[in-house]
Amino acid sequence: MDRKSVVLVGFMGTGKSTVGSVLSKRLGFELIDIDVLIEKKAGKSITDIFNHDGEKHFRDIEEEVIREIAGMGKAVIITGGGAVLRKNNIENLRKCGKIVCLTATSSEIYRRVKAETHRPLLQVDDPVKKIEELLSAREKFYAEADIFIDTTNLTTEAVAEEVIKALS
Ligand code: S3P
């Protein structure tokens, strides 16, 4: 491993946060969670930003936070599932290091997220349909990553191991 950061992208529920936390310990790298930085900057939760200010405002803060960390080394950077949607973000994340995309099947994603309430995009009547729609709309954006790891049948530790193997 060099001094470049590891950037985790991927859909909601693909394990970016849990894997990121294991990776940061294993690599001795600082853990940077873009969603946490967005909440700090806005002074409110992601749900409140979406509900009160709308998704575009959330995306604007997301872009600003990513611009601020562009080029940062020796960190594990966890992004939100939609961070890949703006070209600027991909370019700024690439300046940090390799972009690793975690994937999972839509049914596994649903199994992982169904009990959770903190993702405004999935608080809809038919979350399975929404997951499928978003996954297909975002496919081409996730395809910008350098490395892809299917987490569907892997433990957090095993995914972290795969990321390290793929990077070395
Ligand atoms: C989003 C994913 C969330 C968070 C926000 C929007 C998305 O992050 O950034 O709710 O557009 O996919 P996680 O992928 O960590 O759930």
JSON list of C-alpha atoms and ligand atoms in Angstrom, two decimals:
[
{"chain": "A", "resi": 1, "resn": "MET", "atom": "CA", "xyz": [0.00, 0.00, 0.00]},
{"chain": "A", "resi": 2, "resn": "ASP", "atom": "CA", "xyz": [1.26, 3.46, -0.80]},
{"chain": "A", "resi": 3, "resn": "ARG", "atom": "CA", "xyz": [0.21, 6.71, 0.78]},
{"chain": "A", "resi": 4, "resn": "LYS", "atom": "CA", "xyz": [-2.82, 7.14, -1.46]},
{"chain": "A", "resi": 5, "resn": "SER", "atom": "CA", "xyz": [-6.27, 6.96, 0.05]},
{"chain": "A", "resi": 6, "resn": "VAL", "atom": "CA", "xyz": [-8.82, 4.23, -0.56]},
{"chain": "A", "resi": 7, "resn": "VAL", "atom": "CA", "xyz": [-12.18, 5.57, -1.75]},
{"chain": "A", "resi": 8, "resn": "LEU", "atom": "CA", "xyz": [-15.25, 3.40, -1.22]},
{"chain": "A", "resi": 9, "resn": "VAL", "atom": "CA", "xyz": [-18.23, 4.00, -3.48]},
{"chain": "A", "resi": 10, "resn": "GLY", "atom": "CA", "xyz": [-21.33, 1.90, -4.07]},
{"chain": "A", "resi": 11, "resn": "PHE", "atom": "CA", "xyz": [-25.04, 1.69, -3.52]},
{"chain": "A", "resi": 12, "resn": "MET", "atom": "CA", "xyz": [-26.69, 2.06, -0.11]},
{"chain": "A", "resi": 13, "resn": "GLY", "atom": "CA", "xyz": [-26.35, -1.15, 1.87]},
{"chain": "A", "resi": 14, "resn": "THR", "atom": "CA", "xyz": [-23.28, -2.49, 0.11]},
{"chain": "A", "resi": 15, "resn": "GLY", "atom": "CA", "xyz": [-21.25, -2.21, 3.32]},
{"chain": "A", "resi": 16, "resn": "LYS", "atom": "CA", "xyz": [-19.16, 0.90, 2.70]},
{"chain": "A", "resi": 17, "resn": "SER", "atom": "CA", "xyz": [-19.29, 2.06, 6.33]},
{"chain": "A", "resi": 18, "resn": "THR", "atom": "CA", "xyz": [-18.58, -1.28, 8.02]},
{"chain": "A", "resi": 19, "resn": "VAL", "atom": "CA", "xyz": [-15.88, -2.23, 5.51]},
{"chain": "A", "resi": 20, "resn": "GLY", "atom": "CA", "xyz": [-14.39, 1.28, 5.68]},
{"chain": "A", "resi": 21, "resn": "SER", "atom": "CA", "xyz": [-14.08, 1.07, 9.42]},
{"chain": "A", "resi": 22, "resn": "VAL", "atom": "CA", "xyz": [-12.24, -2.29, 9.26]},
{"chain": "A", "resi": 23, "resn": "LEU", "atom": "CA", "xyz": [-10.01, -1.04, 6.45]},
{"chain": "A", "resi": 24, "resn": "SER", "atom": "CA", "xyz": [-9.01, 2.12, 8.28]},
{"chain": "A", "resi": 25, "resn": "LYS", "atom": "CA", "xyz": [-7.86, 0.04, 11.25]},
{"chain": "A", "resi": 26, "resn": "ARG", "atom": "CA", "xyz": [-6.07, -2.53, 9.10]},
{"chain": "A", "resi": 27, "resn": "LEU", "atom": "CA", "xyz": [-4.25, 0.12, 7.06]},
{"chain": "A", "resi": 28, "resn": "GLY", "atom": "CA", "xyz": [-3.74, 2.61, 9.90]},
{"chain": "A", "resi": 29, "resn": "PHE", "atom": "CA", "xyz": [-5.46, 5.24, 7.76]},
{"chain": "A", "resi": 30, "resn": "GLU", "atom": "CA", "xyz": [-7.78, 7.99, 8.97]},
{"chain": "A", "resi": 31, "resn": "LEU", "atom": "CA", "xyz": [-11.48, 7.29, 8.37]},
{"chain": "A", "resi": 32, "resn": "ILE", "atom": "CA", "xyz": [-13.34, 10.02, 6.49]},
{"chain": "A", "resi": 33, "resn": "ASP", "atom": "CA", "xyz": [-17.10, 9.62, 6.11]},
{"chain": "A", "resi": 34, "resn": "ILE", "atom": "CA", "xyz": [-18.50, 12.11, 3.59]},
{"chain": "A", "resi": 35, "resn": "ASP", "atom": "CA", "xyz": [-22.06, 11.78, 4.97]},
{"chain": "A", "resi": 36, "resn": "VAL", "atom": "CA", "xyz": [-20.80, 12.69, 8.45]},
{"chain": "A", "resi": 37, "resn": "LEU", "atom": "CA", "xyz": [-18.99, 15.74, 7.04]},
{"chain": "A", "resi": 38, "resn": "ILE", "atom": "CA", "xyz": [-22.18, 16.77, 5.21]},
{"chain": "A", "resi": 39, "resn": "GLU", "atom": "CA", "xyz": [-24.21, 16.56, 8.42]},
{"chain": "A", "resi": 40, "resn": "LYS", "atom": "CA", "xyz": [-21.56, 18.60, 10.26]},
{"chain": "A", "resi": 41, "resn": "LYS", "atom": "CA", "xyz": [-21.49, 21.28, 7.58]},
{"chain": "A", "resi": 42, "resn": "ALA", "atom": "CA", "xyz": [-25.29, 21.51, 7.40]},
{"chain": "A", "resi": 43, "resn": "GLY", "atom": "CA", "xyz": [-25.77, 21.24, 11.15]},
{"chain": "A", "resi": 44, "resn": "LYS", "atom": "CA", "xyz": [-28.57, 18.71, 10.63]},
{"chain": "A", "resi": 45, "resn": "SER", "atom": "CA", "xyz": [-29.17, 15.09, 9.73]},
{"chain": "A", "resi": 46, "resn": "ILE", "atom": "CA", "xyz": [-29.29, 13.84, 6.15]},
{"chain": "A", "resi": 47, "resn": "THR", "atom": "CA", "xyz": [-33.00, 13.13, 6.57]},
{"chain": "A", "resi": 48, "resn": "ASP", "atom": "CA", "xyz": [-33.58, 16.75, 7.65]},
{"chain": "A", "resi": 49, "resn": "ILE", "atom": "CA", "xyz": [-31.54, 18.10, 4.74]},
{"chain": "A", "resi": 50, "resn": "PHE", "atom": "CA", "xyz": [-33.60, 16.03, 2.26]},
{"chain": "A", "resi": 51, "resn": "ASN", "atom": "CA", "xyz": [-36.92, 16.90, 3.91]},
{"chain": "A", "resi": 52, "resn": "HIS", "atom": "CA", "xyz": [-36.32, 20.61, 4.50]},
{"chain": "A", "resi": 53, "resn": "ASP", "atom": "CA", "xyz": [-33.92, 21.65, 1.75]},
{"chain": "A", "resi": 54, "resn": "GLY", "atom": "CA", "xyz": [-34.36, 18.95, -0.91]},
{"chain": "A", "resi": 55, "resn": "GLU", "atom": "CA", "xyz": [-32.05, 16.50, -2.65]},
{"chain": "A", "resi": 56, "resn": "LYS", "atom": "CA", "xyz": [-30.36, 19.15, -4.84]},
{"chain": "A", "resi": 57, "resn": "HIS", "atom": "CA", "xyz": [-29.21, 21.05, -1.76]},
{"chain": "A", "resi": 58, "resn": "PHE", "atom": "CA", "xyz": [-27.90, 17.79, -0.29]},
{"chain": "A", "resi": 59, "resn": "ARG", "atom": "CA", "xyz": [-25.98, 17.10, -3.53]},
{"chain": "A", "resi": 60, "resn": "ASP", "atom": "CA", "xyz": [-24.52, 20.62, -3.48]},
{"chain": "A", "resi": 61, "resn": "ILE", "atom": "CA", "xyz": [-23.17, 20.15, 0.05]},
{"chain": "A", "resi": 62, "resn": "GLU", "atom": "CA", "xyz": [-21.91, 16.68, -0.90]},
{"chain": "A", "resi": 63, "resn": "GLU", "atom": "CA", "xyz": [-20.01, 18.18, -3.85]},
{"chain": "A", "resi": 64, "resn": "GLU", "atom": "CA", "xyz": [-18.55, 20.91, -1.65]},
{"chain": "A", "resi": 65, "resn": "VAL", "atom": "CA", "xyz": [-17.34, 18.44, 1.00]},
{"chain": "A", "resi": 66, "resn": "ILE", "atom": "CA", "xyz": [-15.77, 16.18, -1.65]},
{"chain": "A", "resi": 67, "resn": "ARG", "atom": "CA", "xyz": [-14.04, 19.20, -3.20]},
{"chain": "A", "resi": 68, "resn": "GLU", "atom": "CA", "xyz": [-12.58, 20.03, 0.21]},
{"chain": "A", "resi": 69, "resn": "ILE", "atom": "CA", "xyz": [-11.05, 16.58, 0.69]},
{"chain": "A", "resi": 70, "resn": "ALA", "atom": "CA", "xyz": [-9.83, 16.21, -2.93]},
{"chain": "A", "resi": 71, "resn": "GLY", "atom": "CA", "xyz": [-6.25, 14.98, -3.04]},
{"chain": "A", "resi": 72, "resn": "MET", "atom": "CA", "xyz": [-6.18, 13.83, 0.57]},
{"chain": "A", "resi": 73, "resn": "GLY", "atom": "CA", "xyz": [-3.87, 10.84, 1.13]},
{"chain": "A", "resi": 74, "resn": "LYS", "atom": "CA", "xyz": [-3.67, 8.09, 3.76]},
{"chain": "A", "resi": 75, "resn": "ALA", "atom": "CA", "xyz": [-7.38, 7.96, 4.43]},
{"chain": "A", "resi": 76, "resn": "VAL", "atom": "CA", "xyz": [-10.22, 5.54, 3.90]},
{"chain": "A", "resi": 77, "resn": "ILE", "atom": "CA", "xyz": [-12.92, 7.70, 2.37]},
{"chain": "A", "resi": 78, "resn": "ILE", "atom": "CA", "xyz": [-16.50, 6.47, 2.62]},
{"chain": "A", "resi": 79, "resn": "THR", "atom": "CA", "xyz": [-18.92, 8.13, 0.22]},
{"chain": "A", "resi": 80, "resn": "GLY", "atom": "CA", "xyz": [-22.73, 8.13, 0.12]},
{"chain": "A", "resi": 81, "resn": "GLY", "atom": "CA", "xyz": [-24.40, 5.98, -2.53]},
{"chain": "A", "resi": 82, "resn": "GLY", "atom": "CA", "xyz": [-25.12, 8.97, -4.78]},
{"chain": "A", "resi": 83, "resn": "ALA", "atom": "CA", "xyz": [-21.73, 10.66, -4.59]},
{"chain": "A", "resi": 84, "resn": "VAL", "atom": "CA", "xyz": [-20.80, 9.22, -7.98]},
{"chain": "A", "resi": 85, "resn": "LEU", "atom": "CA", "xyz": [-23.63, 11.07, -9.74]},
{"chain": "A", "resi": 86, "resn": "ARG", "atom": "CA", "xyz": [-21.67, 14.28, -10.32]},
{"chain": "A", "resi": 87, "resn": "LYS", "atom": "CA", "xyz": [-18.65, 14.15, -12.61]},
{"chain": "A", "resi": 88, "resn": "ASN", "atom": "CA", "xyz": [-16.79, 16.66, -10.42]},
{"chain": "A", "resi": 89, "resn": "ASN", "atom": "CA", "xyz": [-17.06, 14.29, -7.49]},
{"chain": "A", "resi": 90, "resn": "ILE", "atom": "CA", "xyz": [-15.53, 11.37, -9.40]},
{"chain": "A", "resi": 91, "resn": "GLU", "atom": "CA", "xyz": [-12.67, 13.60, -10.54]},
{"chain": "A", "resi": 92, "resn": "ASN", "atom": "CA", "xyz": [-12.02, 14.88, -7.03]},
{"chain": "A", "resi": 93, "resn": "LEU", "atom": "CA", "xyz": [-12.24, 11.41, -5.49]},
{"chain": "A", "resi": 94, "resn": "ARG", "atom": "CA", "xyz": [-9.79, 10.07, -8.09]},
{"chain": "A", "resi": 95, "resn": "LYS", "atom": "CA", "xyz": [-7.26, 12.64, -6.85]},
{"chain": "A", "resi": 96, "resn": "CYS", "atom": "CA", "xyz": [-7.35, 10.86, -3.46]},
{"chain": "A", "resi": 97, "resn": "GLY", "atom": "CA", "xyz": [-6.58, 7.34, -4.67]},
{"chain": "A", "resi": 98, "resn": "LYS", "atom": "CA", "xyz": [-8.13, 4.23, -6.14]},
{"chain": "A", "resi": 99, "resn": "ILE", "atom": "CA", "xyz": [-11.92, 4.10, -6.28]},
{"chain": "A", "resi": 100, "resn": "VAL", "atom": "CA", "xyz": [-13.31, 0.80, -5.03]},
{"chain": "A", "resi": 101, "resn": "CYS", "atom": "CA", "xyz": [-16.95, 0.04, -5.77]},
{"chain": "A", "resi": 102, "resn": "LEU", "atom": "CA", "xyz": [-18.76, -2.35, -3.45]},
{"chain": "A", "resi": 103, "resn": "THR", "atom": "CA", "xyz": [-21.72, -4.12, -5.04]},
{"chain": "A", "resi": 104, "resn": "ALA", "atom": "CA", "xyz": [-24.50, -6.48, -3.95]},
{"chain": "A", "resi": 105, "resn": "THR", "atom": "CA", "xyz": [-27.66, -7.89, -5.51]},
{"chain": "A", "resi": 106, "resn": "SER", "atom": "CA", "xyz": [-30.84, -5.84, -5.11]},
{"chain": "A", "resi": 107, "resn": "SER", "atom": "CA", "xyz": [-32.43, -8.48, -2.88]},
{"chain": "A", "resi": 108, "resn": "GLU", "atom": "CA", "xyz": [-29.38, -8.55, -0.60]},
{"chain": "A", "resi": 109, "resn": "ILE", "atom": "CA", "xyz": [-29.38, -4.74, -0.49]},
{"chain": "A", "resi": 110, "resn": "TYR", "atom": "CA", "xyz": [-33.03, -4.78, 0.52]},
{"chain": "A", "resi": 111, "resn": "ARG", "atom": "CA", "xyz": [-32.37, -7.43, 3.20]},
{"chain": "A", "resi": 112, "resn": "ARG", "atom": "CA", "xyz": [-29.64, -5.21, 4.68]},
{"chain": "A", "resi": 113, "resn": "VAL", "atom": "CA", "xyz": [-31.50, -1.89, 4.62]},
{"chain": "A", "resi": 114, "resn": "LYS", "atom": "CA", "xyz": [-35.12, -2.84, 5.29]},
{"chain": "A", "resi": 115, "resn": "ALA", "atom": "CA", "xyz": [-35.03, -2.32, 9.05]},
{"chain": "A", "resi": 116, "resn": "GLU", "atom": "CA", "xyz": [-33.28, 1.04, 8.78]},
{"chain": "A", "resi": 117, "resn": "THR", "atom": "CA", "xyz": [-34.96, 4.45, 8.56]},
{"chain": "A", "resi": 118, "resn": "HIS", "atom": "CA", "xyz": [-32.10, 6.91, 8.03]},
{"chain": "A", "resi": 119, "resn": "ARG", "atom": "CA", "xyz": [-32.04, 6.79, 4.22]},
{"chain": "A", "resi": 120, "resn": "PRO", "atom": "CA", "xyz": [-34.61, 9.25, 2.86]},
{"chain": "A", "resi": 121, "resn": "LEU", "atom": "CA", "xyz": [-34.48, 7.85, -0.69]},
{"chain": "A", "resi": 122, "resn": "LEU", "atom": "CA", "xyz": [-35.71, 4.47, 0.53]},
{"chain": "A", "resi": 123, "resn": "GLN", "atom": "CA", "xyz": [-38.55, 5.75, 2.73]},
{"chain": "A", "resi": 124, "resn": "VAL", "atom": "CA", "xyz": [-41.12, 5.01, 0.02]},
{"chain": "A", "resi": 125, "resn": "ASP", "atom": "CA", "xyz": [-44.06, 2.59, -0.39]},
{"chain": "A", "resi": 126, "resn": "ASP", "atom": "CA", "xyz": [-42.14, 0.17, -2.59]},
{"chain": "A", "resi": 127, "resn": "PRO", "atom": "CA", "xyz": [-38.46, 0.23, -1.56]},
{"chain": "A", "resi": 128, "resn": "VAL", "atom": "CA", "xyz": [-37.61, -2.87, -3.64]},
{"chain": "A", "resi": 129, "resn": "LYS", "atom": "CA", "xyz": [-38.77, -1.14, -6.83]},
{"chain": "A", "resi": 130, "resn": "LYS", "atom": "CA", "xyz": [-36.93, 2.04, -5.81]},
{"chain": "A", "resi": 131, "resn": "ILE", "atom": "CA", "xyz": [-33.69, 0.10, -5.21]},
{"chain": "A", "resi": 132, "resn": "GLU", "atom": "CA", "xyz": [-33.98, -1.53, -8.64]},
{"chain": "A", "resi": 133, "resn": "GLU", "atom": "CA", "xyz": [-34.72, 1.78, -10.38]},
{"chain": "A", "resi": 134, "resn": "LEU", "atom": "CA", "xyz": [-31.84, 3.59, -8.67]},
{"chain": "A", "resi": 135, "resn": "LEU", "atom": "CA", "xyz": [-29.44, 0.71, -9.30]},
{"chain": "A", "resi": 136, "resn": "SER", "atom": "CA", "xyz": [-30.13, 0.70, -13.03]},
{"chain": "A", "resi": 137, "resn": "ALA", "atom": "CA", "xyz": [-30.04, 4.51, -13.28]},
{"chain": "A", "resi": 138, "resn": "ARG", "atom": "CA", "xyz": [-26.69, 4.59, -11.45]},
{"chain": "A", "resi": 139, "resn": "GLU", "atom": "CA", "xyz": [-24.98, 1.64, -13.10]},
{"chain": "A", "resi": 140, "resn": "LYS", "atom": "CA", "xyz": [-23.00, 3.81, -15.52]},
{"chain": "A", "resi": 141, "resn": "PHE", "atom": "CA", "xyz": [-21.78, 6.06, -12.71]},
{"chain": "A", "resi": 142, "resn": "TYR", "atom": "CA", "xyz": [-20.52, 3.19, -10.54]},
{"chain": "A", "resi": 143, "resn": "ALA", "atom": "CA", "xyz": [-18.78, 1.83, -13.64]},
{"chain": "A", "resi": 144, "resn": "GLU", "atom": "CA", "xyz": [-16.29, 4.70, -13.28]},
{"chain": "A", "resi": 145, "resn": "ALA", "atom": "CA", "xyz": [-14.64, 2.90, -10.32]},
{"chain": "A", "resi": 146, "resn": "ASP", "atom": "CA", "xyz": [-11.25, 1.17, -10.65]},
{"chain": "A", "resi": 147, "resn": "ILE", "atom": "CA", "xyz": [-12.03, -1.97, -8.66]},
{"chain": "A", "resi": 148, "resn": "PHE", "atom": "CA", "xyz": [-15.33, -3.85, -8.07]},
{"chain": "A", "resi": 149, "resn": "ILE", "atom": "CA", "xyz": [-16.07, -6.21, -5.21]},
{"chain": "A", "resi": 150, "resn": "ASP", "atom": "CA", "xyz": [-19.31, -8.15, -4.94]},
{"chain": "A", "resi": 151, "resn": "THR", "atom": "CA", "xyz": [-20.14, -8.23, -1.23]},
{"chain": "A", "resi": 152, "resn": "THR", "atom": "CA", "xyz": [-23.35, -10.29, -1.56]},
{"chain": "A", "resi": 153, "resn": "ASN", "atom": "CA", "xyz": [-21.97, -13.44, 0.03]},
{"chain": "A", "resi": 154, "resn": "LEU", "atom": "CA", "xyz": [-18.99, -12.03, 1.93]},
{"chain": "A", "resi": 155, "resn": "THR", "atom": "CA", "xyz": [-18.46, -11.00, 5.55]},
{"chain": "A", "resi": 156, "resn": "THR", "atom": "CA", "xyz": [-17.15, -7.51, 6.31]},
{"chain": "A", "resi": 157, "resn": "GLU", "atom": "CA", "xyz": [-13.71, -8.95, 7.09]},
{"chain": "A", "resi": 158, "resn": "ALA", "atom": "CA", "xyz": [-13.64, -10.87, 3.83]},
{"chain": "A", "resi": 159, "resn": "VAL", "atom": "CA", "xyz": [-14.56, -7.77, 1.83]},
{"chain": "A", "resi": 160, "resn": "ALA", "atom": "CA", "xyz": [-11.81, -5.76, 3.57]},
{"chain": "A", "resi": 161, "resn": "GLU", "atom": "CA", "xyz": [-9.37, -8.55, 2.72]},
{"chain": "A", "resi": 162, "resn": "GLU", "atom": "CA", "xyz": [-10.46, -8.48, -0.94]},
{"chain": "A", "resi": 163, "resn": "VAL", "atom": "CA", "xyz": [-10.00, -4.70, -1.07]},
{"chain": "A", "resi": 164, "resn": "ILE", "atom": "CA", "xyz": [-6.47, -4.97, 0.35]},
{"chain": "A", "resi": 165, "resn": "LYS", "atom": "CA", "xyz": [-5.60, -7.78, -2.08]},
{"chain": "A", "resi": 166, "resn": "ALA", "atom": "CA", "xyz": [-6.95, -5.82, -5.03]},
{"chain": "A", "resi": 167, "resn": "LEU", "atom": "CA", "xyz": [-4.93, -2.75, -4.08]},
{"chain": "A", "resi": 168, "resn": "SER", "atom": "CA", "xyz": [-1.58, -4.44, -3.46]},
{"chain": "B", "resi": 1, "resn": "S3P", "atom": "C1", "xyz": [-27.65, 8.29, -0.70]},
{"chain": "B", "resi": 1, "resn": "S3P", "atom": "C2", "xyz": [-26.98, 7.41, 0.12]},
{"chain": "B", "resi": 1, "resn": "S3P", "atom": "C3", "xyz": [-26.76, 7.68, 1.55]},
{"chain": "B", "resi": 1, "resn": "S3P", "atom": "C4", "xyz": [-26.75, 9.19, 1.81]},
{"chain": "B", "resi": 1, "resn": "S3P", "atom": "C5", "xyz": [-28.01, 9.80, 1.28]},
{"chain": "B", "resi": 1, "resn": "S3P", "atom": "C6", "xyz": [-28.16, 9.60, -0.23]},
{"chain": "B", "resi": 1, "resn": "S3P", "atom": "C7", "xyz": [-27.86, 7.92, -2.13]},
{"chain": "B", "resi": 1, "resn": "S3P", "atom": "O1", "xyz": [-25.50, 7.13, 1.95]},
{"chain": "B", "resi": 1, "resn": "S3P", "atom": "O2", "xyz": [-25.64, 9.81, 1.24]},
{"chain": "B", "resi": 1, "resn": "S3P", "atom": "O3", "xyz": [-29.10, 9.23, 1.98]},
{"chain": "B", "resi": 1, "resn": "S3P", "atom": "O4", "xyz": [-28.20, 8.81, -2.93]},
{"chain": "B", "resi": 1, "resn": "S3P", "atom": "O5", "xyz": [-27.66, 6.73, -2.47]},
{"chain": "B", "resi": 1, "resn": "S3P", "atom": "P1", "xyz": [-25.25, 5.54, 2.14]},
{"chain": "B", "resi": 1, "resn": "S3P", "atom": "O6", "xyz": [-24.90, 4.98, 0.80]},
{"chain": "B", "resi": 1, "resn": "S3P", "atom": "O7", "xyz": [-24.11, 5.49, 3.09]},
{"chain": "B", "resi": 1, "resn": "S3P", "atom": "O8", "xyz": [-26.49, 4.96, 2.71]}
]
